[in-house]
Amino acid sequence: MISVQSSWGPLPIRMLSQVLVFFSAMVLPSAYGQEHLDQRQLVFDEDFETRTNRWELTDPSAWEIFEKDGNHSFGLNKRISNYTPKVRSPHNIALIKDLREGSFVFTFKVRSTNDTGNHRDCCVFFCHRDAEHFYYVHLGAKPDPASGQIMIVNGEPRRALTENKKEVPWDDAWHQVKLVRDSESGLIEVYFDDMTKPHMSVNDKTFGTGRIGIGSFDDMNEFDEVRLYTLHSISPQQTKAKPSTKGNSKNNTQTAKKPPERPTPTVADYAYGQESQRQRLDFWKAESDQPTPVVLLIHGGGWVGGDKTNYGNRPIKNYLDTGISVAAINYRYIPQAMEQGIEPPVKACVTDAARALQTIRSKAQEWNVNPMKIGATGSSAGACTSLWLALHDDLADPTSNDPIARESSRLQCAAVTGAQTSLDPQQLRMWIGNSIYGGHAFGFAKKGRSRAEEFDLLLANRDQVLPWIREYSPIELITSDDPPIFLEYPKQKTAPNLGGNEADPTHSAMYGVQFQDQCKAIGVSCDLVYPSHLESPFANAHAFLMHHLKR
């Protein structure tokens, strides 16, 4: 397939009320069950009102942005595509970049723009592996065995999985479509306008996960308000129970929770990179006549889950009320980095954070930011990333043609919670006898493989990846010119015991004890706090950041 670079400039933002009306209509309870919908997490949201490069197209010349009455949509400008599939299947396909899902709810608005009578159609693509292996829904005006069905392409010409006889009432108006897919049960449901009763449904488990997209077999449509929600796949017997958070997490994203309330960002979903939809940040500008400090919020989740929307009123408003601006970032997950061939995968997570920081500095004048007063905070993997930013050599390239790349990636301070200060398996087993965290950071993740198995593989292959370990372990990066650091481990119930087993080995205060010792030896200021060790003048990370950014 061919990637397309969009070229339209900044466009006006749609009124929030319009979005909310559509959102309410699209996520009503369905035959799939409200319990499942409650497990959703928004991972893709596109209304085509701003510059974007989020689609991979089979024929870029067939797609363009349309504008009518101040609203923008994305659609097809011709029926006959320059793309010819290898087997009989649709010609006009737009796939979301960098997203592969198995259990999800996919919603959008669509209108037919070419009156071909009984031949009007719209297609929804999912579990797309390659050009010869995927599902698609064909919403044809007049169903027959080859149209108006849920279809499968599996190395041969498309064939129907359903025997649908319901017509699609195409006209020139906008319509609503919802597709629900549960990879565990094989359920596929498609809705057209009526969001409570499926237009057609089937169960099939041929393909588990894959890419998702929109298009047409050989007709013309416009699309708008495209949203993708991942689903935590659970059995009917589990729907009334809360998912367990005990034990060691595996290589999958965290169960989605309803995001907390938070202030409306001054700038929302600002794209700081083009390699992934997750390269986005939200920014809140504090009221001030003078340039303000900034706190960078980097979410946790083991580099395989979490989201910037996890930060709510408590941290954001607390900083804003004291004149400190706030930025919350998303970054590529380890699985995305592995799919993109990035070595080691953790490089994508931490360098995305660096790029976000450089982007904020490049916006210093526009966003009223003091580029010399930026600190970072986060928990777990977000804490490790924050430390990496604070300690790593400056990534600024003064000779770059990219003005953002010329900005500094250094922090003035970092205050973190539950940080992993080393990713060296040999060192970690000396510190914490039951350590299991870090193998996925260096590419030893695989579906079905546990964290402990990943760790064992990292330990067995340590010599081969030792240069990577030294590049991405915070403790390896400490030098005398580093900024002040604050570490807290609030869940440490007992005093850490060198070499002993820990109740939570991934967030043990032993990480902090060893890191603080190294900082002291080199001459870097490092405060450490946990329940039985309260020897810092600062009670928590928030107090530490307030002190260092406001003085």
Coordinates of C-alpha atoms in Angstrom, one line a residue:
M1 CA 0.0 0.0 0.0
I2 CA 1.0 3.6 -0.4
S3 CA 1.1 6.1 2.4
V4 CA -0.3 9.6 1.8
Q5 CA 0.8 12.9 3.3
S6 CA -2.1 15.2 3.8
S7 CA -1.6 18.8 2.8
W8 CA -4.5 20.9 4.1
G9 CA -3.7 23.6 6.6
P10 CA -5.1 24.4 10.0
L11 CA -8.9 24.4 10.0
P12 CA -11.5 25.6 12.5
I13 CA -12.4 23.4 15.4
R14 CA -16.0 22.0 15.4
M15 CA -18.3 23.0 18.2
L16 CA -18.1 20.7 21.2
S17 CA -21.9 20.3 21.3
Q18 CA -22.0 18.7 17.9
V19 CA -19.4 16.1 19.0
L20 CA -21.2 15.3 22.2
V21 CA -24.5 14.8 20.4
F22 CA -22.9 12.3 18.0
F23 CA -20.9 10.6 20.8
S24 CA -24.1 10.0 22.8
A25 CA -25.8 8.5 19.8
M26 CA -23.0 6.2 18.8
V27 CA -22.2 4.5 22.2
L28 CA -25.7 3.6 23.4
P29 CA -26.1 0.1 24.8
S30 CA -26.4 -2.5 22.1
A31 CA -27.2 -6.2 21.8
Y32 CA -23.5 -6.7 22.6
G33 CA -24.2 -5.6 26.2
Q34 CA -23.6 -2.4 28.2
E35 CA -21.2 -4.4 30.4
H36 CA -18.8 -4.7 27.5
L37 CA -19.2 -1.1 26.4
D38 CA -18.3 0.0 29.9
Q39 CA -14.8 -1.6 29.3
R40 CA -14.1 0.6 26.3
Q41 CA -11.2 3.1 25.9
L42 CA -11.0 5.7 23.1
V43 CA -7.9 5.2 21.1
F44 CA -8.6 7.0 17.9
D45 CA -10.7 10.1 17.2
E46 CA -10.7 11.9 13.9
D47 CA -13.0 14.7 12.7
F48 CA -10.7 16.0 9.8
E49 CA -10.8 19.5 11.2
T50 CA -7.0 19.7 11.6
R51 CA -4.0 18.6 9.7
T52 CA -3.5 14.9 9.9
N53 CA -1.5 12.0 8.4
R54 CA -3.3 9.1 10.1
W55 CA -4.4 7.0 7.1
E56 CA -2.8 4.6 4.8
L57 CA -4.5 4.5 1.4
T58 CA -4.6 1.9 -1.4
D59 CA -5.0 4.8 -3.9
P60 CA -4.1 8.3 -2.5
S61 CA -5.4 10.0 -5.6
A62 CA -8.9 8.8 -4.9
W63 CA -9.2 10.5 -1.5
E64 CA -9.4 14.1 -0.4
I65 CA -10.8 16.5 2.2
F66 CA -14.2 18.0 1.5
E67 CA -15.5 21.2 3.0
K68 CA -19.2 22.3 3.3
D69 CA -20.6 25.0 5.6
G70 CA -17.4 25.1 7.6
N71 CA -17.4 21.3 8.2
H72 CA -14.7 19.0 6.8
S73 CA -15.0 15.4 5.9
F74 CA -12.7 12.8 4.3
G75 CA -13.9 10.9 1.2
L76 CA -13.6 9.5 -2.3
N77 CA -13.5 11.6 -5.4
K78 CA -13.8 8.8 -7.9
R79 CA -15.3 5.3 -8.2
I80 CA -12.6 3.7 -10.4
S81 CA -9.5 3.2 -8.2
N82 CA -5.9 2.9 -9.4
Y83 CA -5.5 0.0 -6.9
T84 CA -6.2 -3.5 -8.2
P85 CA -6.5 -6.1 -5.4
K86 CA -4.8 -9.5 -5.8
V87 CA -8.1 -11.3 -5.3
R88 CA -11.7 -10.1 -5.8
S89 CA -12.2 -7.6 -3.0
P90 CA -12.8 -3.8 -2.4
H91 CA -10.7 -1.3 -4.3
N92 CA -11.0 1.9 -2.2
I93 CA -9.5 1.3 1.3
A94 CA -8.2 3.7 4.0
L95 CA -6.6 2.0 7.0
I96 CA -5.8 3.7 10.3
K97 CA -2.1 3.8 10.8
D98 CA -0.3 2.2 13.7
L99 CA -3.4 0.5 15.2
R100 CA -4.2 -3.2 15.3
E101 CA -7.1 -4.3 17.5
G102 CA -9.1 -7.5 18.0
S103 CA -11.9 -6.4 20.3
F104 CA -13.3 -2.9 19.7
V105 CA -16.2 -0.6 18.9
F106 CA -15.7 1.4 15.7
T107 CA -18.1 4.3 14.9
F108 CA -18.4 6.9 12.1
K109 CA -20.7 9.0 10.0
V110 CA -21.0 8.4 6.3
R111 CA -22.9 9.8 3.4
S112 CA -23.1 8.4 -0.2
T113 CA -22.1 11.1 -2.7
N114 CA -22.9 9.3 -6.0
D115 CA -26.4 8.1 -6.8
T116 CA -25.8 4.7 -8.3
G117 CA -29.2 3.4 -7.3
N118 CA -29.1 -0.2 -6.2
H119 CA -25.2 -0.1 -6.2
R120 CA -24.5 2.4 -3.5
D121 CA -22.3 1.0 -0.9
C122 CA -19.9 1.7 2.0
C123 CA -17.3 -0.7 3.4
V124 CA -15.8 -1.1 6.9
F125 CA -12.5 -3.1 7.1
F126 CA -11.2 -4.9 10.2
C127 CA -8.7 -7.5 11.4
H128 CA -6.8 -6.6 8.2
R129 CA -3.6 -8.6 8.1
D130 CA -2.6 -7.9 4.5
A131 CA -4.2 -7.4 1.1
E132 CA -5.4 -11.0 1.0
H133 CA -6.5 -11.6 4.6
F134 CA -9.2 -9.4 6.3
Y135 CA -12.8 -9.0 7.1
Y136 CA -15.0 -6.3 5.8
V137 CA -18.7 -5.2 6.1
H138 CA -20.3 -4.4 2.8
L139 CA -23.2 -2.0 3.4
G140 CA -24.8 -2.3 -0.1
A141 CA -28.1 -0.9 -1.1
K142 CA -29.6 -4.2 -2.4
P143 CA -28.1 -7.3 -0.7
D144 CA -27.2 -10.4 -2.6
P145 CA -24.7 -13.2 -2.0
A146 CA -21.8 -10.9 -3.0
S147 CA -23.0 -7.6 -1.5
G148 CA -24.7 -6.3 1.6
Q149 CA -23.0 -8.9 3.7
I150 CA -20.3 -9.4 6.3
M151 CA -17.5 -10.7 4.1
I152 CA -14.1 -12.4 4.5
V153 CA -11.1 -12.3 2.3
N154 CA -8.8 -15.2 3.1
G155 CA -6.3 -15.8 0.3
E156 CA -9.1 -16.1 -2.2
P157 CA -11.9 -14.0 -3.6
R158 CA -14.2 -12.5 -1.0
R159 CA -17.1 -14.6 0.3
A160 CA -20.1 -13.9 2.5
L161 CA -20.3 -15.0 6.1
T162 CA -23.9 -13.9 6.3
E163 CA -27.1 -14.3 4.4
N164 CA -28.4 -10.8 5.0
K165 CA -31.5 -9.6 3.2
K166 CA -32.0 -6.2 4.8
E167 CA -31.6 -3.3 2.5
V168 CA -29.5 -0.2 3.4
P169 CA -31.6 2.9 2.9
W170 CA -29.0 5.0 1.2
D171 CA -29.9 8.6 0.2
D172 CA -27.9 11.8 0.1
A173 CA -28.0 12.4 3.9
W174 CA -25.5 11.5 6.6
H175 CA -25.9 8.2 8.3
Q176 CA -24.4 6.5 11.4
V177 CA -22.5 3.2 11.4
K178 CA -21.2 1.2 14.3
L179 CA -19.1 -2.0 14.1
V180 CA -18.6 -4.2 17.2
R181 CA -16.0 -6.9 17.2
D182 CA -15.1 -9.3 20.1
S183 CA -12.1 -11.5 19.2
E184 CA -12.7 -13.9 22.1
S185 CA -16.2 -14.9 21.1
G186 CA -15.8 -14.2 17.4
L187 CA -18.8 -11.8 17.5
I188 CA -19.2 -9.3 14.6
E189 CA -22.1 -6.9 14.7
V190 CA -22.8 -3.9 12.4
Y191 CA -25.4 -1.2 13.0
F192 CA -26.8 1.3 10.5
D193 CA -28.6 4.4 12.0
D194 CA -30.4 2.2 14.6
M195 CA -27.8 1.8 17.3
T196 CA -29.7 -0.7 19.4
K197 CA -30.4 -3.5 16.9
P198 CA -27.7 -4.9 14.6
H199 CA -28.3 -4.6 10.9
M200 CA -26.5 -7.9 10.6
S201 CA -24.2 -10.1 12.8
V202 CA -22.2 -13.3 12.7
N203 CA -19.6 -15.2 14.7
D204 CA -16.2 -16.0 13.1
K205 CA -12.7 -16.5 14.7
T206 CA -10.6 -16.8 11.5
F207 CA -8.7 -13.6 12.2
G208 CA -7.9 -12.3 15.7
T209 CA -6.4 -8.8 15.5
G210 CA -5.5 -6.5 12.6
R211 CA -6.0 -3.1 11.2
I212 CA -9.2 -1.1 10.8
G213 CA -10.4 1.2 8.1
I214 CA -13.1 2.7 5.9
G215 CA -13.9 2.8 2.2
S216 CA -16.0 1.4 -0.6
F217 CA -16.0 -1.5 -3.0
D218 CA -16.3 0.7 -6.0
D219 CA -18.6 3.6 -5.0
M220 CA -18.2 7.1 -3.5
N221 CA -18.6 8.3 0.1
E222 CA -17.6 10.9 2.6
F223 CA -16.7 10.0 6.2
D224 CA -16.6 12.0 9.4
E225 CA -16.3 11.7 13.2
V226 CA -14.4 8.5 13.1
R227 CA -13.8 6.9 16.5
L228 CA -12.3 3.6 17.7
Y229 CA -12.8 2.2 21.2
T230 CA -10.8 -0.8 22.4
L231 CA -12.7 -3.3 24.4
H232 CA -11.6 -5.5 27.3
S233 CA -12.8 -8.9 26.1
I234 CA -14.6 -10.7 28.9
S235 CA -17.0 -13.6 29.2
P236 CA -20.6 -13.1 30.1
Q237 CA -19.9 -14.7 33.5
Q238 CA -17.3 -12.1 34.2
T239 CA -19.3 -9.0 33.3
K240 CA -20.5 -8.3 36.8
A241 CA -17.1 -8.7 38.4
K242 CA -14.4 -6.1 38.4
P243 CA -11.2 -7.3 36.6
S244 CA -8.5 -8.4 38.9
T245 CA -5.5 -6.2 39.3
K246 CA -3.6 -8.7 41.4
G247 CA -0.5 -10.6 40.3
N248 CA 1.9 -9.7 37.5
S249 CA 0.5 -8.0 34.4
K250 CA 1.1 -9.6 31.1
N251 CA 2.0 -8.1 27.8
N252 CA -1.3 -6.4 27.1
T253 CA -2.9 -3.1 27.6
Q254 CA -4.6 -2.2 30.9
T255 CA -8.3 -2.6 31.5
A256 CA -9.9 0.7 30.5
K257 CA -11.5 2.8 33.1
K258 CA -13.7 5.9 32.8
P259 CA -11.3 8.8 32.6
P260 CA -11.4 11.2 35.6
E261 CA -12.8 14.7 35.3
R262 CA -10.3 17.3 34.3
P263 CA -10.1 20.9 33.0
T264 CA -10.5 21.4 29.3
P265 CA -7.1 21.6 27.7
T266 CA -5.9 24.9 26.2
V267 CA -4.6 22.7 23.4
A268 CA -5.9 19.2 23.0
D269 CA -4.3 16.2 21.2
Y270 CA -1.5 18.3 19.7
A271 CA 0.6 16.1 17.4
Y272 CA 4.3 16.2 18.2
G273 CA 5.2 13.3 15.9
Q274 CA 3.9 11.6 12.7
E275 CA 5.0 8.0 13.4
S276 CA 1.9 7.1 15.5
Q277 CA -1.5 8.3 16.5
R278 CA -0.2 8.1 20.1
Q279 CA 2.3 10.9 19.6
R280 CA -0.1 13.4 21.0
L281 CA -0.1 15.8 24.0
D282 CA -2.6 17.9 25.9
F283 CA -1.5 21.3 27.2
W284 CA -3.1 23.5 29.9
K285 CA -1.8 27.1 30.1
A286 CA -1.7 28.7 33.5
E287 CA -2.9 32.3 33.8
S288 CA 0.1 34.5 34.1
D289 CA 1.6 37.8 32.8
Q290 CA 5.0 36.1 32.8
P291 CA 6.2 32.9 31.1
T292 CA 5.2 30.0 33.3
P293 CA 7.0 26.8 34.4
V294 CA 5.7 23.5 33.1
V295 CA 5.1 20.1 34.6
L296 CA 5.2 17.2 32.1
L297 CA 2.9 14.3 33.1
I298 CA 4.1 11.0 31.7
H299 CA 1.6 8.2 32.4
G300 CA 2.5 4.7 33.6
G301 CA 1.3 1.3 32.4
G302 CA 4.4 -0.7 31.8
W303 CA 4.9 1.0 28.4
V304 CA 2.1 -1.2 27.2
G305 CA -0.9 0.6 28.5
G306 CA -2.2 3.8 30.1
D307 CA -3.2 7.1 28.7
K308 CA -2.8 10.9 29.2
T309 CA -6.5 11.1 30.1
N310 CA -5.7 9.2 33.3
Y311 CA -4.6 12.5 34.8
G312 CA -7.6 14.3 36.3
N313 CA -8.4 17.5 38.3
R314 CA -6.2 16.8 41.3
P315 CA -2.7 17.1 39.7
I316 CA -3.7 19.4 36.8
K317 CA -5.7 22.0 38.7
N318 CA -3.3 22.0 41.6
Y319 CA -0.5 23.1 39.3
L320 CA -2.6 25.5 37.3
D321 CA -3.8 27.2 40.5
T322 CA -0.2 28.0 41.5
G323 CA 0.8 29.4 38.1
I324 CA 2.4 26.2 36.7
S325 CA 1.3 25.1 33.2
V326 CA 0.8 21.4 32.6
A327 CA 1.3 19.0 29.6
A328 CA 0.2 15.4 29.6
I329 CA 1.5 13.1 26.9
N330 CA 0.9 9.8 25.2
Y331 CA 3.7 7.9 23.5
R332 CA 4.1 4.7 21.5
Y333 CA 3.7 1.4 23.4
I334 CA 6.2 -1.4 23.3
P335 CA 4.1 -3.5 20.9
Q336 CA 3.8 -0.6 18.4
A337 CA 7.6 0.0 18.6
M338 CA 8.2 -3.7 17.9
E339 CA 5.8 -3.6 14.9
Q340 CA 7.7 -0.6 13.6
G341 CA 11.1 -2.5 14.0
I342 CA 12.5 0.0 16.6
E343 CA 15.4 -1.5 18.6
P344 CA 15.2 -1.6 21.4
P345 CA 11.4 -1.1 21.6
V346 CA 11.8 1.1 24.8
K347 CA 13.6 3.7 22.6
A348 CA 10.3 4.7 21.1
C349 CA 8.7 5.3 24.5
V350 CA 11.4 7.5 25.9
T351 CA 12.4 9.4 22.7
D352 CA 8.7 10.2 22.1
A353 CA 8.7 11.8 25.6
A354 CA 11.8 13.7 24.6
R355 CA 10.2 14.9 21.4
A356 CA 7.1 16.0 23.3
L357 CA 9.4 18.0 25.6
Q358 CA 11.2 19.6 22.7
T359 CA 7.9 20.5 21.1
I360 CA 6.7 22.3 24.2
R361 CA 9.9 24.3 24.2
S362 CA 9.4 25.2 20.6
K363 CA 6.0 26.6 21.6
A364 CA 7.4 28.7 24.5
Q365 CA 6.3 32.1 23.1
E366 CA 2.9 30.9 21.8
W367 CA 2.1 29.0 25.0
N368 CA 3.7 31.5 27.5
V369 CA 6.2 28.9 28.7
N370 CA 9.5 29.4 30.5
P371 CA 11.7 26.9 28.7
M372 CA 14.2 26.9 31.6
K373 CA 11.6 25.7 34.1
I374 CA 10.3 22.3 33.0
G375 CA 10.0 19.3 35.3
A376 CA 8.6 15.9 34.8
T377 CA 6.6 13.4 36.9
G378 CA 5.0 10.0 36.4
S379 CA 4.6 6.6 38.0
S380 CA 6.1 3.3 37.2
A381 CA 7.1 3.3 33.5
G382 CA 6.2 7.0 33.4
A383 CA 8.6 7.5 36.3
C384 CA 11.4 5.5 34.5
T385 CA 10.9 7.7 31.4
S386 CA 11.0 10.9 33.5
L387 CA 14.3 9.8 35.0
W388 CA 15.7 9.0 31.6
L389 CA 14.8 12.5 30.4
A390 CA 16.4 14.1 33.4
L391 CA 19.6 12.1 33.2
H392 CA 20.2 11.5 29.5
D393 CA 22.6 13.7 27.5
D394 CA 20.8 16.5 25.7
L395 CA 19.3 15.3 22.4
A396 CA 19.2 18.8 20.9
D397 CA 20.8 18.9 17.5
P398 CA 21.8 22.6 16.8
T399 CA 22.5 21.8 13.1
S400 CA 19.1 20.2 12.4
N401 CA 16.8 21.6 9.7
D402 CA 14.0 20.7 12.1
P403 CA 13.5 23.6 14.6
I404 CA 12.0 21.2 17.2
A405 CA 15.0 19.0 17.0
R406 CA 17.2 22.0 17.9
E407 CA 15.4 22.4 21.2
S408 CA 16.8 20.9 24.5
S409 CA 15.5 17.6 25.8
R410 CA 16.8 18.2 29.3
L411 CA 14.7 18.8 32.5
Q412 CA 15.3 21.1 35.4
C413 CA 14.0 18.5 37.9
A414 CA 12.1 15.3 38.1
A415 CA 9.9 13.9 40.8
V416 CA 8.5 10.4 40.3
T417 CA 6.6 7.5 42.0
G418 CA 7.4 3.8 41.9
A419 CA 10.3 4.3 39.4
Q420 CA 12.3 1.5 37.9
T421 CA 15.8 2.9 38.1
S422 CA 17.5 0.0 36.4
L423 CA 16.6 -2.4 33.6
D424 CA 19.7 -4.6 34.1
P425 CA 18.4 -8.1 35.0
Q426 CA 21.6 -9.2 36.7
Q427 CA 21.7 -6.0 38.8
L428 CA 18.0 -6.3 39.6
R429 CA 18.2 -9.9 40.9
M430 CA 21.0 -8.7 43.2
W431 CA 18.8 -6.0 44.5
I432 CA 15.4 -7.8 44.5
G433 CA 15.4 -11.6 44.5
N434 CA 12.0 -11.9 42.7
S435 CA 12.5 -9.2 40.0
I436 CA 10.6 -9.9 36.8
Y437 CA 10.4 -6.5 35.0
G438 CA 12.2 -5.3 31.9
G439 CA 12.4 -8.0 29.3
H440 CA 9.7 -6.4 27.1
A441 CA 11.7 -3.1 27.0
F442 CA 14.3 -4.9 24.9
G443 CA 12.2 -6.9 22.6
F444 CA 11.6 -10.1 24.5
A445 CA 7.8 -9.7 24.6
K446 CA 5.5 -12.1 22.8
K447 CA 1.8 -12.8 23.0
G448 CA 1.1 -15.2 25.8
R449 CA 4.6 -14.8 27.3
S450 CA 4.6 -13.6 31.0
R451 CA 6.7 -10.9 32.5
A452 CA 8.7 -13.5 34.3
E453 CA 9.4 -15.4 31.1
E454 CA 10.4 -12.1 29.4
F455 CA 12.8 -11.3 32.2
D456 CA 14.4 -14.8 32.1
L457 CA 15.1 -14.3 28.3
L458 CA 16.6 -10.9 29.0
L459 CA 18.8 -12.4 31.7
A460 CA 19.9 -15.2 29.3
N461 CA 20.7 -12.7 26.5
R462 CA 22.1 -9.9 28.7
D463 CA 25.5 -9.8 27.1
Q464 CA 24.1 -9.3 23.7
V465 CA 21.9 -6.4 24.7
L466 CA 24.2 -4.9 27.4
P467 CA 24.8 -1.7 25.3
W468 CA 21.0 -1.1 25.2
I469 CA 20.7 -1.8 29.0
R470 CA 23.3 0.9 29.7
E471 CA 21.6 3.3 27.4
Y472 CA 18.1 3.0 28.9
S473 CA 18.7 2.3 32.6
P474 CA 18.5 5.5 34.5
I475 CA 21.1 4.5 37.1
E476 CA 23.7 4.1 34.3
L477 CA 23.2 7.7 33.1
I478 CA 23.9 9.7 36.3
T479 CA 26.5 12.4 36.0
S480 CA 27.4 15.3 38.2
D481 CA 25.6 17.9 36.1
D482 CA 22.2 16.2 36.5
P483 CA 19.2 18.1 38.0
P484 CA 17.7 17.3 41.4
I485 CA 15.6 14.2 41.7
F486 CA 12.8 13.1 44.0
L487 CA 11.8 9.4 44.4
E488 CA 8.8 8.1 46.3
Y489 CA 7.6 4.6 46.8
P490 CA 4.3 4.9 48.8
K491 CA 3.3 1.3 48.5
Q492 CA 6.4 -0.1 50.3
K493 CA 4.9 -1.7 53.3
T494 CA 8.1 -3.0 54.9
A495 CA 11.7 -1.8 54.8
P496 CA 13.4 -3.0 51.6
N497 CA 15.9 -5.9 52.1
L498 CA 18.8 -6.1 49.7
G499 CA 18.5 -9.3 47.7
G500 CA 15.3 -10.4 49.4
N501 CA 11.9 -10.9 47.8
E502 CA 9.4 -8.0 47.6
A503 CA 5.6 -7.9 47.7
D504 CA 5.7 -5.7 44.7
P505 CA 9.1 -6.3 43.0
T506 CA 8.3 -4.0 40.1
H507 CA 7.8 -1.0 42.4
S508 CA 10.1 -1.8 45.3
A509 CA 11.8 1.0 47.2
M510 CA 15.0 -0.9 46.7
Y511 CA 15.1 0.7 43.3
G512 CA 15.2 4.0 45.1
V513 CA 17.8 3.0 47.7
Q514 CA 20.3 1.9 45.2
F515 CA 19.7 4.8 42.9
Q516 CA 20.1 7.3 45.8
D517 CA 23.3 5.7 46.8
Q518 CA 24.7 6.2 43.3
C519 CA 23.5 9.8 43.2
K520 CA 25.3 10.6 46.5
A521 CA 28.5 9.0 45.2
I522 CA 28.4 11.2 42.1
G523 CA 27.2 14.3 43.8
V524 CA 23.6 14.6 42.5
S525 CA 20.8 15.7 44.7
C526 CA 18.3 12.9 45.2
D527 CA 15.5 12.7 47.8
L528 CA 14.0 9.3 48.7
V529 CA 10.7 8.8 50.5
Y530 CA 8.8 5.7 51.5
P531 CA 6.5 4.9 54.5
S532 CA 9.4 3.9 56.9
H533 CA 11.9 6.4 55.4
L534 CA 10.7 10.1 55.6
E535 CA 14.0 12.0 55.5
S536 CA 13.1 14.5 52.8
P537 CA 11.8 18.1 53.4
F538 CA 9.2 17.3 50.8
A539 CA 6.2 15.1 51.5
N540 CA 5.7 14.1 48.0
A541 CA 6.5 14.6 44.3
H542 CA 4.0 17.5 44.0
A543 CA 5.7 19.5 46.8
F544 CA 9.1 18.9 45.3
L545 CA 8.1 20.1 41.9
M546 CA 6.4 23.2 43.3
H547 CA 9.5 24.1 45.2
H548 CA 12.0 23.7 42.3
L549 CA 9.8 25.2 39.5
K550 CA 8.5 28.2 41.4
R551 CA 11.7 29.5 43.1

